[in-house]
């Protein structure tokens, strides 16, 4: 007695122009299917070589990111927040910066979502928070700034272990919790 509307998404890979083996055809059809799903579903897409190139680039970048996190090679740069009335820095914002093995600077807009997708954001966030509070503590104790701002990812916010890891880092670095400002990215609100 119910009316049901259904839709479908299809990814196509053709033999022999895309591949000859069934394993490659299946993999390429999946890549095309993901393209349809990322666009909202309800459609058909045919595999293209650029999709394979994109996948290989992503896998390579993921491997480099894993290595950079293992080596603790992602840096923190600090941006001052200035009080316009006094014209003095009142806070610093911690910003993650990554230079890959080839010397290329990789934008946080690229590597942070990648870390979220690969399940690396928790480990990366802990490393970055520890570095940030260590430097921020010295500046606060010297009276140079009053607070430290640290960006957190929507994935971290939803992680049950995030609060524990944050409090542990603050305790181990003897950083005053009331001096830490957590900046939640727009993605959480959206």
Backbone as ProteinMPNN parsed JSONL, in Angstrom:
{"seq_chain_A": "XXXXXXXXXXXXXXXXXXXXXXXXXXXXXXXXXXXXXXXXXXXXXXXXXXXXXXXXXXXXXXXXXXXXXXXXXXXXXXXXXXXXXXXXXXXXXXXXXXXXXXXXXXXXXXXXXXXXXXXXXXXXXXXXXXXXXXXXXXXXXXXXXXXXXXXXXXXXXXXXXXXXXXXXXXXXXXXXXXXXXXXXXXXXXX", "coords_chain_A": {"N_chain_A": [[0.796, -1.213, 0.0], [2.159, 1.131, -0.071], [3.795, 3.804, -1.76], [6.838, 3.676, -3.316], [9.731, 5.33, -4.11], [12.55, 4.851, -5.985], [16.032, 5.134, -6.726], [19.01, 5.045, -8.698], [22.568, 4.595, -8.944], [25.172, 4.427, -11.233], [28.273, 3.138, -12.205], [30.463, 2.928, -14.874], [32.773, 0.862, -16.586], [34.555, -0.054, -19.379], [35.364, -2.87, -21.44], [37.419, -3.551, -24.163], [38.562, -1.064, -23.88], [39.034, 0.387, -21.453], [40.093, -1.459, -19.635], [41.371, -4.831, -19.432], [41.311, -6.928, -17.619], [39.091, -8.482, -15.266], [39.26, -7.668, -12.631], [40.453, -5.108, -12.758], [38.5, -3.829, -14.302], [36.34, -3.881, -12.519], [37.356, -2.311, -10.411], [37.733, 0.151, -11.743], [35.116, 0.705, -12.52], [34.024, 1.09, -9.999], [35.382, 3.447, -9.257], [34.214, 5.241, -11.076], [31.574, 5.056, -10.169], [31.793, 6.178, -7.582], [32.24, 8.784, -8.33], [29.726, 9.557, -9.316], [28.23, 9.296, -6.939], [29.476, 11.212, -5.284], [28.577, 13.453, -6.546], [25.992, 13.565, -5.757], [24.475, 11.377, -6.386], [22.108, 9.271, -8.229], [22.606, 8.829, -11.104], [24.722, 8.245, -14.006], [28.063, 7.409, -14.661], [30.997, 7.239, -16.604], [34.091, 5.608, -16.447], [37.174, 7.411, -16.381], [40.542, 8.055, -17.398], [41.666, 10.118, -15.91], [40.488, 9.872, -13.424], [41.772, 7.664, -12.36], [44.355, 8.622, -12.197], [43.928, 10.666, -10.317], [43.234, 9.091, -8.094], [45.637, 7.654, -7.694], [47.361, 9.792, -7.092], [46.186, 10.683, -4.716], [46.55, 8.438, -3.073], [49.333, 8.399, -2.954], [49.833, 10.852, -1.695], [48.563, 10.352, 0.729], [50.23, 8.336, 1.779], [52.596, 9.812, 2.086], [51.698, 11.689, 3.952], [51.127, 10.033, 6.152], [53.743, 9.233, 6.74], [54.892, 11.729, 7.353], [53.461, 12.393, 9.673], [54.261, 10.293, 11.324], [56.948, 10.947, 11.586], [56.695, 13.283, 12.921], [56.637, 15.674, 11.462], [55.03, 17.746, 10.651], [54.546, 21.12, 10.893], [53.989, 23.846, 13.217], [52.882, 27.037, 12.734], [52.613, 30.365, 13.888], [50.12, 32.791, 14.078], [49.712, 36.11, 14.85], [47.112, 37.623, 16.781], [45.839, 40.719, 16.949], [45.092, 43.25, 19.297], [43.204, 45.92, 18.517], [42.861, 48.287, 19.927], [45.062, 48.528, 21.675], [47.06, 47.876, 20.012], [48.677, 45.699, 20.267], [49.757, 42.278, 20.311], [47.307, 40.017, 21.416], [46.697, 37.437, 21.394], [47.679, 34.301, 19.965], [47.262, 32.416, 17.013], [47.406, 29.04, 16.313], [48.657, 27.455, 13.495], [48.62, 24.828, 11.218], [51.233, 23.578, 9.192], [52.587, 22.042, 6.327], [55.283, 20.737, 4.609], [56.006, 18.832, 1.904], [57.932, 15.864, 0.914], [59.149, 16.605, -1.461], [59.552, 19.251, -1.166], [57.411, 20.857, -1.587], [54.858, 23.038, -0.509], [52.062, 22.049, 1.209], [48.713, 22.772, 1.349], [46.699, 23.302, 4.281], [44.018, 23.028, 3.735], [43.984, 20.917, 2.076], [45.506, 18.778, 3.277], [44.384, 18.418, 5.847], [41.586, 17.599, 5.52], [42.235, 15.196, 4.211], [43.615, 13.825, 6.237], [41.472, 13.506, 7.978], [39.781, 11.814, 6.471], [41.366, 9.533, 6.277], [41.596, 8.614, 8.819], [43.578, 9.697, 10.395], [43.482, 12.059, 11.761], [43.135, 12.295, 14.543], [45.58, 11.5, 15.737], [47.303, 13.335, 14.483], [46.167, 15.756, 15.348], [46.669, 15.623, 18.125], [49.5, 15.743, 18.17], [49.91, 18.298, 17.066], [48.549, 19.946, 18.874], [50.042, 19.563, 21.21], [52.557, 20.646, 20.452], [51.726, 23.262, 20.025], [50.726, 24.177, 22.547], [53.041, 24.013, 24.031], [54.75, 25.995, 22.906], [53.013, 28.186, 23.126], [52.684, 28.411, 25.889], [55.149, 29.383, 26.788], [55.132, 31.951, 25.644], [52.9, 33.077, 26.871], [53.666, 32.998, 29.57], [55.766, 34.786, 29.422], [54.412, 37.081, 29.091], [53.754, 37.981, 26.585], [51.508, 37.329, 25.061], [48.011, 36.692, 25.732], [46.41, 34.497, 25.265], [46.008, 31.335, 23.541], [44.982, 30.25, 20.416], [43.506, 27.449, 18.953], [42.811, 25.392, 16.247], [40.24, 23.029, 15.719], [39.153, 20.02, 14.212], [36.031, 18.994, 12.7], [35.765, 16.24, 12.859], [37.431, 15.586, 15.008], [36.029, 16.837, 17.05], [33.817, 15.215, 17.288], [34.936, 12.914, 18.19], [35.194, 10.636, 20.788], [37.475, 10.395, 22.366], [38.81, 12.754, 22.159], [38.492, 14.917, 24.032], [39.72, 13.847, 26.331], [42.356, 13.473, 25.398], [43.059, 16.117, 24.846], [42.904, 17.335, 27.395], [44.876, 15.854, 28.675], [47.182, 16.637, 27.254], [47.261, 19.36, 27.957], [47.669, 19.126, 30.72], [50.136, 17.688, 30.851], [51.862, 19.513, 29.691], [51.628, 21.565, 31.43], [49.862, 23.678, 30.885], [47.725, 26.425, 31.181], [44.306, 25.859, 31.159], [42.326, 27.793, 30.838], [43.445, 29.573, 29.154], [43.395, 28.631, 26.654], [41.881, 28.737, 23.543], [39.512, 27.187, 21.672], [39.049, 26.825, 18.307], [36.483, 26.204, 16.235], [36.028, 24.728, 13.171], [34.245, 25.888, 10.251], [32.885, 23.809, 9.073], [31.663, 22.248, 11.027], [29.44, 23.715, 11.861], [28.032, 23.866, 9.469]], "CA_chain_A": [[0.0, 0.0, 0.0], [3.017, 2.31, -0.055], [4.504, 4.139, -2.992], [8.265, 3.783, -3.048], [10.522, 5.84, -5.231], [13.948, 4.449, -5.836], [16.937, 5.67, -7.737], [20.229, 4.256, -8.768], [23.819, 5.194, -9.391], [25.891, 3.43, -12.007], [29.619, 3.445, -12.678], [30.783, 2.052, -16.003], [34.121, 0.677, -17.131], [34.335, -0.867, -20.571], [36.468, -3.669, -21.965], [38.816, -3.525, -23.743], [39.159, 0.28, -23.923], [39.497, 0.824, -20.134], [40.917, -2.515, -19.034], [41.054, -6.173, -19.923], [41.052, -7.861, -16.513], [37.847, -8.219, -14.534], [39.598, -6.941, -11.398], [40.629, -3.698, -13.117], [37.194, -3.308, -14.717], [35.556, -3.657, -11.296], [37.962, -1.164, -9.716], [37.467, 1.364, -12.51], [33.676, 0.962, -12.413], [33.836, 1.656, -8.655], [35.826, 4.844, -9.302], [33.169, 5.991, -11.767], [30.416, 5.077, -9.275], [32.052, 7.173, -6.536], [32.071, 10.109, -8.946], [28.282, 9.805, -9.318], [27.773, 9.465, -5.558], [29.966, 12.51, -4.792], [27.751, 14.484, -7.175], [24.647, 13.49, -5.211], [23.804, 10.138, -6.774], [21.11, 9.296, -9.297], [23.177, 9.097, -12.413], [25.651, 7.301, -14.607], [29.358, 7.979, -15.041], [31.943, 6.319, -17.225], [35.464, 5.752, -15.968], [38.14, 8.132, -17.207], [41.922, 7.902, -16.909], [41.962, 11.151, -14.904], [40.07, 9.35, -12.116], [42.836, 6.777, -11.891], [45.458, 9.51, -11.819], [43.53, 11.309, -9.056], [43.336, 8.081, -7.042], [47.054, 7.388, -7.433], [47.899, 10.979, -6.403], [45.666, 10.684, -3.346], [47.229, 7.371, -2.337], [50.707, 8.842, -2.736], [49.807, 11.907, -0.678], [48.228, 9.713, 2.004], [51.445, 7.666, 2.269], [53.51, 10.868, 2.547], [51.135, 12.263, 5.174], [51.373, 9.06, 7.225], [55.159, 9.324, 7.073], [55.128, 13.025, 8.006], [52.925, 12.304, 11.037], [55.144, 9.373, 12.065], [58.2, 11.669, 11.867], [56.33, 14.532, 13.597], [57.212, 16.668, 10.556], [54.104, 18.838, 10.344], [54.944, 22.226, 11.753], [53.027, 24.845, 13.67], [53.226, 28.445, 12.569], [51.724, 31.149, 14.732], [49.638, 34.052, 13.531], [49.269, 36.956, 15.961], [45.82, 38.305, 16.775], [46.21, 42.002, 17.548], [44.063, 44.1, 19.889], [43.315, 47.19, 17.794], [42.937, 49.409, 20.865], [46.419, 48.646, 22.211], [47.97, 47.547, 18.908], [49.59, 44.649, 20.731], [49.183, 40.927, 20.188], [46.622, 39.537, 22.611], [46.524, 36.006, 21.223], [48.263, 33.729, 18.754], [46.523, 31.287, 16.465], [48.287, 27.981, 15.83], [48.298, 27.028, 12.147], [49.389, 23.658, 10.766], [51.903, 23.743, 7.898], [53.272, 20.824, 5.897], [56.098, 20.75, 3.4], [56.193, 17.414, 1.587], [59.3, 15.408, 0.67], [59.718, 17.296, -2.62], [59.711, 20.664, -0.83], [56.163, 21.551, -1.894], [54.01, 23.386, 0.623], [50.729, 21.484, 1.031], [47.731, 23.569, 2.082], [45.878, 22.6, 5.268], [42.739, 22.722, 3.102], [44.154, 19.632, 1.404], [45.951, 17.664, 4.123], [43.509, 18.183, 7.008], [40.517, 16.672, 5.113], [42.826, 13.888, 3.926], [43.858, 13.199, 7.544], [40.162, 13.103, 8.494], [39.295, 10.673, 5.693], [42.232, 8.364, 6.484], [41.626, 8.243, 10.226], [44.835, 10.177, 10.986], [43.309, 13.38, 12.363], [43.315, 12.23, 15.994], [47.022, 11.486, 16.034], [47.856, 14.612, 14.036], [45.674, 16.799, 16.246], [47.402, 15.524, 19.399], [50.856, 16.254, 17.949], [49.865, 19.741, 16.842], [48.145, 20.597, 20.124], [51.184, 19.522, 22.128], [53.525, 21.656, 19.992], [51.129, 24.591, 20.185], [50.679, 24.602, 23.95], [54.419, 24.174, 24.493], [55.205, 27.326, 22.486], [52.103, 29.181, 23.682], [52.94, 28.568, 27.325], [56.313, 30.269, 26.96], [54.735, 33.323, 25.303], [51.974, 33.55, 27.9], [54.459, 33.247, 30.779], [56.586, 35.983, 29.184], [53.513, 38.224, 28.994], [53.667, 38.439, 25.196], [50.113, 37.149, 24.649], [47.175, 36.198, 26.824], [45.743, 33.245, 24.94], [46.397, 30.554, 22.365], [43.842, 29.735, 19.671], [43.848, 26.194, 18.282], [41.725, 24.899, 15.399], [39.924, 21.605, 15.796], [38.396, 19.487, 13.091], [34.732, 18.421, 13.066], [35.965, 14.827, 13.204], [37.969, 15.565, 16.372], [34.963, 17.246, 17.959], [32.924, 14.074, 17.467], [35.713, 11.789, 18.729], [35.044, 10.506, 22.246], [38.774, 10.483, 23.03], [39.414, 14.077, 21.95], [38.542, 15.69, 25.273], [40.735, 13.242, 27.198], [43.681, 13.764, 24.828], [43.314, 17.548, 25.008], [43.19, 17.592, 28.812], [46.17, 15.24, 28.974], [48.233, 17.511, 26.706], [47.322, 20.561, 28.793], [48.255, 18.736, 32.003], [51.551, 17.331, 30.689], [52.632, 20.721, 29.364], [51.291, 22.557, 32.458], [49.282, 24.831, 30.189], [46.454, 26.8, 31.825], [43.184, 25.581, 30.259], [41.556, 29.005, 30.559], [44.181, 30.362, 28.159], [43.254, 27.953, 25.362], [40.653, 29.008, 22.8], [39.331, 26.203, 20.61], [38.344, 27.378, 17.161], [35.82, 25.112, 15.542], [35.931, 25.076, 11.766], [32.888, 26.137, 9.752], [32.277, 22.537, 8.691], [30.83, 21.747, 12.121], [28.192, 24.449, 11.819], [27.313, 23.467, 8.248]], "C_chain_A": [[0.83, 1.265, 0.0], [3.613, 2.536, -1.433], [5.961, 4.364, -2.64], [8.954, 4.302, -4.301], [11.967, 5.44, -4.994], [14.761, 5.091, -6.951], [18.193, 4.823, -7.719], [21.399, 5.083, -9.244], [24.61, 4.095, -10.078], [27.256, 3.971, -12.402], [29.994, 2.44, -13.75], [32.278, 2.037, -16.3], [33.96, -0.338, -18.256], [35.589, -1.622, -20.984], [36.367, -3.644, -23.487], [39.388, -2.113, -23.632], [39.655, 0.774, -22.562], [40.427, -0.191, -19.491], [40.503, -3.85, -19.633], [40.727, -7.138, -18.783], [39.763, -7.48, -15.783], [38.119, -7.426, -13.25], [39.749, -5.445, -11.689], [39.303, -3.074, -13.554], [36.33, -2.993, -13.498], [36.066, -2.417, -10.547], [37.63, 0.141, -10.423], [35.977, 1.723, -12.487], [33.351, 1.564, -11.045], [34.261, 3.119, -8.612], [34.775, 5.718, -9.971], [31.921, 6.12, -10.893], [30.598, 6.115, -8.172], [31.897, 8.589, -7.066], [30.591, 10.49, -8.958], [27.799, 10.093, -7.902], [28.235, 10.789, -4.961], [29.132, 13.656, -5.359], [26.299, 14.417, -6.718], [23.868, 12.253, -5.6], [22.854, 10.334, -7.94], [21.722, 9.648, -10.645], [24.094, 7.98, -12.867], [26.94, 8.043, -14.934], [30.218, 6.871, -15.624], [33.333, 6.634, -16.713], [36.295, 6.575, -16.957], [39.515, 7.979, -16.575], [42.265, 8.943, -15.845], [41.539, 10.689, -13.512], [41.147, 8.452, -11.524], [44.033, 7.596, -11.432], [45.16, 10.2, -10.492], [43.67, 10.347, -7.885], [44.789, 7.811, -6.682], [47.708, 8.559, -6.714], [47.447, 11.011, -4.948], [46.363, 9.622, -2.504], [48.668, 7.752, -2.019], [50.758, 9.901, -1.632], [49.466, 11.33, 0.689], [49.455, 9.034, 2.604], [52.441, 8.696, 2.798], [53.016, 11.496, 3.846], [51.355, 11.328, 6.361], [52.823, 9.141, 7.697], [55.464, 10.624, 7.819], [54.617, 13.014, 9.448], [53.818, 11.401, 11.888], [56.45, 10.062, 12.454], [57.958, 12.974, 12.626], [56.843, 15.737, 12.792], [56.25, 17.788, 10.173], [54.318, 19.916, 11.391], [53.751, 23.073, 12.188], [53.636, 26.222, 13.406], [52.206, 29.23, 13.376], [51.402, 32.483, 14.082], [49.17, 34.914, 14.695], [47.875, 37.529, 15.715], [46.062, 39.58, 17.582], [44.975, 42.72, 18.083], [44.211, 45.476, 19.252], [43.434, 48.392, 18.722], [44.369, 49.618, 21.358], [47.491, 48.434, 21.143], [49.038, 46.536, 19.309], [48.937, 43.293, 20.524], [48.529, 40.514, 21.507], [46.506, 38.009, 22.591], [47.351, 35.583, 20.013], [47.394, 32.562, 18.318], [47.522, 30.294, 15.901], [47.772, 27.49, 14.48], [49.212, 25.891, 11.709], [49.959, 23.926, 9.376], [52.69, 22.477, 7.587], [54.005, 21.077, 4.6], [56.418, 19.298, 3.095], [57.653, 17.12, 1.233], [59.955, 16.128, -0.505], [59.912, 18.79, -2.364], [58.486, 21.503, -1.137], [55.393, 21.842, -0.621], [52.595, 22.894, 0.326], [49.763, 22.253, 1.931], [46.99, 22.718, 3.117], [44.497, 22.25, 4.709], [42.79, 21.395, 2.367], [44.488, 18.539, 2.415], [45.091, 17.422, 5.356], [42.319, 17.294, 6.615], [41.046, 15.268, 4.794], [43.08, 13.131, 5.232], [42.538, 12.734, 8.17], [39.676, 11.83, 7.797], [40.08, 9.399, 5.979], [42.298, 7.92, 7.941], [42.892, 8.689, 10.937], [44.656, 11.456, 11.797], [43.509, 13.363, 13.874], [44.78, 12.306, 16.383], [47.672, 12.817, 15.65], [47.437, 15.734, 14.972], [46.403, 16.805, 17.579], [48.812, 16.099, 19.258], [50.854, 17.776, 17.858], [49.472, 20.494, 18.106], [49.315, 20.651, 21.091], [52.239, 20.577, 21.742], [53.008, 23.07, 20.265], [51.146, 25.053, 21.633], [52.084, 24.784, 24.52], [54.939, 25.574, 24.157], [54.336, 28.406, 23.122], [52.337, 29.449, 25.15], [54.1, 29.542, 27.562], [55.932, 31.721, 26.67], [53.784, 33.917, 26.338], [52.748, 33.882, 29.177], [55.325, 34.491, 30.643], [55.728, 37.244, 29.056], [53.351, 38.758, 27.579], [52.251, 38.34, 24.633], [49.329, 36.613, 25.836], [46.559, 34.84, 26.56], [46.335, 32.613, 23.681], [45.125, 30.035, 21.715], [44.296, 28.515, 18.883], [42.635, 25.692, 17.52], [41.508, 23.409, 15.624], [39.005, 21.23, 14.637], [37.036, 18.982, 13.567], [34.854, 16.957, 13.492], [36.502, 14.708, 14.631], [36.874, 15.882, 17.388], [34.024, 16.08, 18.267], [33.623, 12.855, 18.066], [35.609, 11.772, 20.251], [36.358, 10.709, 22.993], [39.404, 11.872, 22.935], [39.553, 14.861, 23.253], [39.635, 15.16, 26.2], [42.142, 13.59, 26.704], [44.042, 15.235, 25.004], [43.675, 17.863, 26.459], [44.533, 17.006, 29.224], [47.318, 16.114, 28.469], [48.382, 18.772, 27.546], [47.996, 20.257, 30.128], [49.757, 18.473, 31.861], [52.426, 18.54, 30.373], [52.423, 21.839, 30.387], [50.764, 23.847, 31.835], [47.947, 25.162, 30.831], [45.284, 26.69, 30.839], [42.39, 26.833, 29.911], [42.257, 29.93, 29.56], [44.104, 29.748, 26.759], [41.88, 28.259, 24.772], [40.583, 27.973, 21.683], [38.498, 26.834, 19.508], [37.786, 26.211, 16.362], [35.586, 25.534, 14.102], [34.473, 25.144, 11.326], [32.161, 24.844, 9.415], [31.362, 21.992, 9.762], [29.462, 22.403, 12.064], [27.363, 24.012, 10.61], [26.784, 22.058, 8.375]], "O_chain_A": [[0.279, 2.364, 0.064], [3.896, 1.593, -2.172], [6.274, 5.162, -1.757], [8.776, 3.774, -5.399], [12.524, 5.673, -3.921], [14.228, 5.525, -7.972], [18.398, 3.995, -6.831], [21.234, 6.133, -9.865], [24.709, 2.975, -9.576], [27.384, 5.103, -12.869], [29.855, 1.233, -13.552], [32.948, 3.069, -16.267], [33.299, -1.362, -18.088], [36.707, -1.114, -20.898], [35.259, -3.715, -24.018], [40.57, -1.957, -23.324], [40.629, 1.526, -22.523], [41.429, 0.174, -18.875], [39.445, -3.984, -20.247], [39.944, -8.069, -18.97], [39.402, -6.306, -15.701], [37.297, -6.608, -12.836], [39.229, -4.612, -10.946], [39.015, -1.925, -13.218], [35.667, -1.957, -13.453], [35.276, -1.583, -10.106], [37.284, 1.129, -9.775], [35.618, 2.9, -12.439], [32.501, 2.448, -10.943], [33.581, 3.944, -8.001], [34.476, 6.812, -9.491], [31.282, 7.172, -10.875], [29.665, 6.852, -7.857], [31.472, 9.488, -6.34], [30.243, 11.628, -8.644], [27.038, 11.037, -7.689], [27.489, 11.428, -4.219], [28.997, 14.705, -4.728], [25.457, 15.145, -7.244], [22.719, 12.091, -5.19], [22.797, 11.4, -8.554], [21.375, 10.665, -11.246], [24.226, 6.937, -12.225], [26.908, 9.171, -15.425], [30.166, 5.721, -15.188], [33.702, 7.799, -16.567], [36.152, 6.461, -18.174], [39.635, 7.797, -15.363], [43.078, 8.67, -14.962], [42.163, 11.069, -12.521], [41.398, 8.485, -10.319], [44.647, 7.3, -10.407], [46.039, 10.307, -9.636], [44.157, 10.72, -6.818], [45.138, 7.747, -5.503], [48.526, 8.35, -5.818], [48.232, 11.328, -4.055], [46.727, 9.876, -1.356], [49.164, 7.456, -0.931], [51.616, 9.853, -0.751], [50.016, 11.766, 1.7], [49.697, 9.143, 3.806], [53.061, 8.482, 3.84], [53.81, 11.801, 4.735], [51.725, 11.774, 7.447], [53.098, 9.122, 8.897], [56.206, 10.621, 8.801], [55.264, 13.56, 10.341], [54.098, 11.716, 13.045], [56.998, 9.798, 13.524], [58.907, 13.694, 12.94], [57.402, 16.682, 13.348], [56.633, 18.694, 9.434], [54.277, 19.666, 12.596], [52.669, 23.016, 11.604], [54.762, 26.513, 13.811], [51.062, 28.8, 13.526], [52.282, 33.2, 13.605], [48.306, 34.485, 15.46], [47.515, 37.871, 14.589], [46.441, 39.523, 18.752], [43.945, 42.789, 17.413], [45.238, 46.13, 19.43], [44.034, 49.403, 18.357], [44.836, 50.753, 21.448], [48.661, 48.763, 21.337], [50.144, 46.52, 18.768], [47.712, 43.172, 20.557], [49.125, 40.646, 22.576], [46.254, 37.375, 23.615], [47.68, 36.399, 19.151], [46.862, 31.819, 19.143], [48.385, 30.659, 15.103], [46.597, 27.151, 14.339], [50.434, 25.988, 11.82], [49.264, 24.434, 8.495], [53.364, 21.914, 8.449], [53.434, 21.562, 3.623], [57.025, 18.606, 3.911], [58.499, 18.014, 1.25], [61.179, 16.253, -0.548], [60.381, 19.515, -3.241], [58.509, 22.723, -0.971], [55.287, 20.981, 0.253], [51.999, 23.272, -0.683], [49.983, 22.363, 3.137], [46.688, 21.552, 2.863], [43.873, 21.288, 5.156], [41.749, 20.81, 2.066], [43.844, 17.491, 2.426], [45.074, 16.303, 5.867], [42.054, 16.314, 7.311], [40.381, 14.271, 5.076], [42.796, 11.937, 5.325], [42.493, 11.688, 8.818], [39.218, 10.891, 8.447], [39.521, 8.303, 5.929], [42.985, 6.95, 8.26], [43.25, 8.127, 11.972], [45.597, 11.894, 12.459], [44.011, 14.34, 14.431], [45.165, 13.085, 17.255], [48.487, 13.358, 16.397], [48.258, 16.57, 15.348], [46.723, 17.87, 18.108], [49.269, 16.85, 20.12], [51.674, 18.454, 18.477], [50.008, 21.569, 18.378], [49.551, 21.68, 21.723], [52.746, 21.303, 22.597], [53.759, 23.953, 20.68], [51.531, 26.186, 21.922], [52.291, 25.62, 25.399], [55.498, 26.256, 25.015], [54.847, 29.419, 23.601], [52.206, 30.584, 25.609], [54.028, 30.411, 28.431], [56.369, 32.626, 27.381], [53.85, 35.107, 26.645], [52.516, 34.922, 29.794], [55.591, 35.177, 31.631], [56.259, 38.347, 28.929], [52.862, 39.872, 27.391], [51.843, 39.17, 23.822], [49.904, 36.141, 26.817], [46.222, 34.109, 27.492], [47.04, 33.244, 22.894], [44.28, 29.444, 22.387], [45.337, 28.539, 18.226], [41.547, 25.579, 18.086], [42.459, 22.631, 15.708], [38.2, 22.032, 14.163], [36.902, 18.583, 14.723], [34.133, 16.497, 14.376], [36.079, 13.827, 15.38], [36.806, 15.269, 18.454], [33.499, 15.973, 19.375], [32.968, 11.872, 18.412], [35.9, 12.767, 20.915], [36.35, 11.151, 24.142], [40.427, 12.131, 23.568], [40.619, 15.406, 23.54], [40.388, 15.938, 26.785], [43.011, 13.957, 27.495], [45.196, 15.565, 25.28], [44.644, 18.576, 26.719], [45.249, 17.597, 30.033], [48.31, 16.31, 29.172], [49.501, 19.207, 27.819], [48.806, 21.049, 30.61], [50.556, 18.973, 32.654], [53.597, 18.579, 30.749], [52.971, 22.931, 30.236], [51.164, 24.95, 32.207], [47.115, 24.273, 31.01], [45.279, 27.355, 29.803], [41.838, 26.931, 28.814], [41.703, 30.958, 29.173], [44.674, 30.277, 25.805], [40.853, 28.064, 25.422], [41.483, 27.89, 20.848], [37.389, 27.315, 19.743], [38.525, 25.352, 15.881], [35.004, 26.589, 13.849], [33.591, 24.543, 11.939], [30.932, 24.799, 9.468], [30.373, 21.332, 9.444], [28.44, 21.731, 12.202], [26.152, 23.813, 10.712], [26.153, 21.55, 7.448]]}, "name": "protein", "num_of_chains": 1, "seq": "XXXXXXXXXXXXXXXXXXXXXXXXXXXXXXXXXXXXXXXXXXXXXXXXXXXXXXXXXXXXXXXXXXXXXXXXXXXXXXXXXXXXXXXXXXXXXXXXXXXXXXXXXXXXXXXXXXXXXXXXXXXXXXXXXXXXXXXXXXXXXXXXXXXXXXXXXXXXXXXXXXXXXXXXXXXXXXXXXXXXXXXXXXXXXX"}
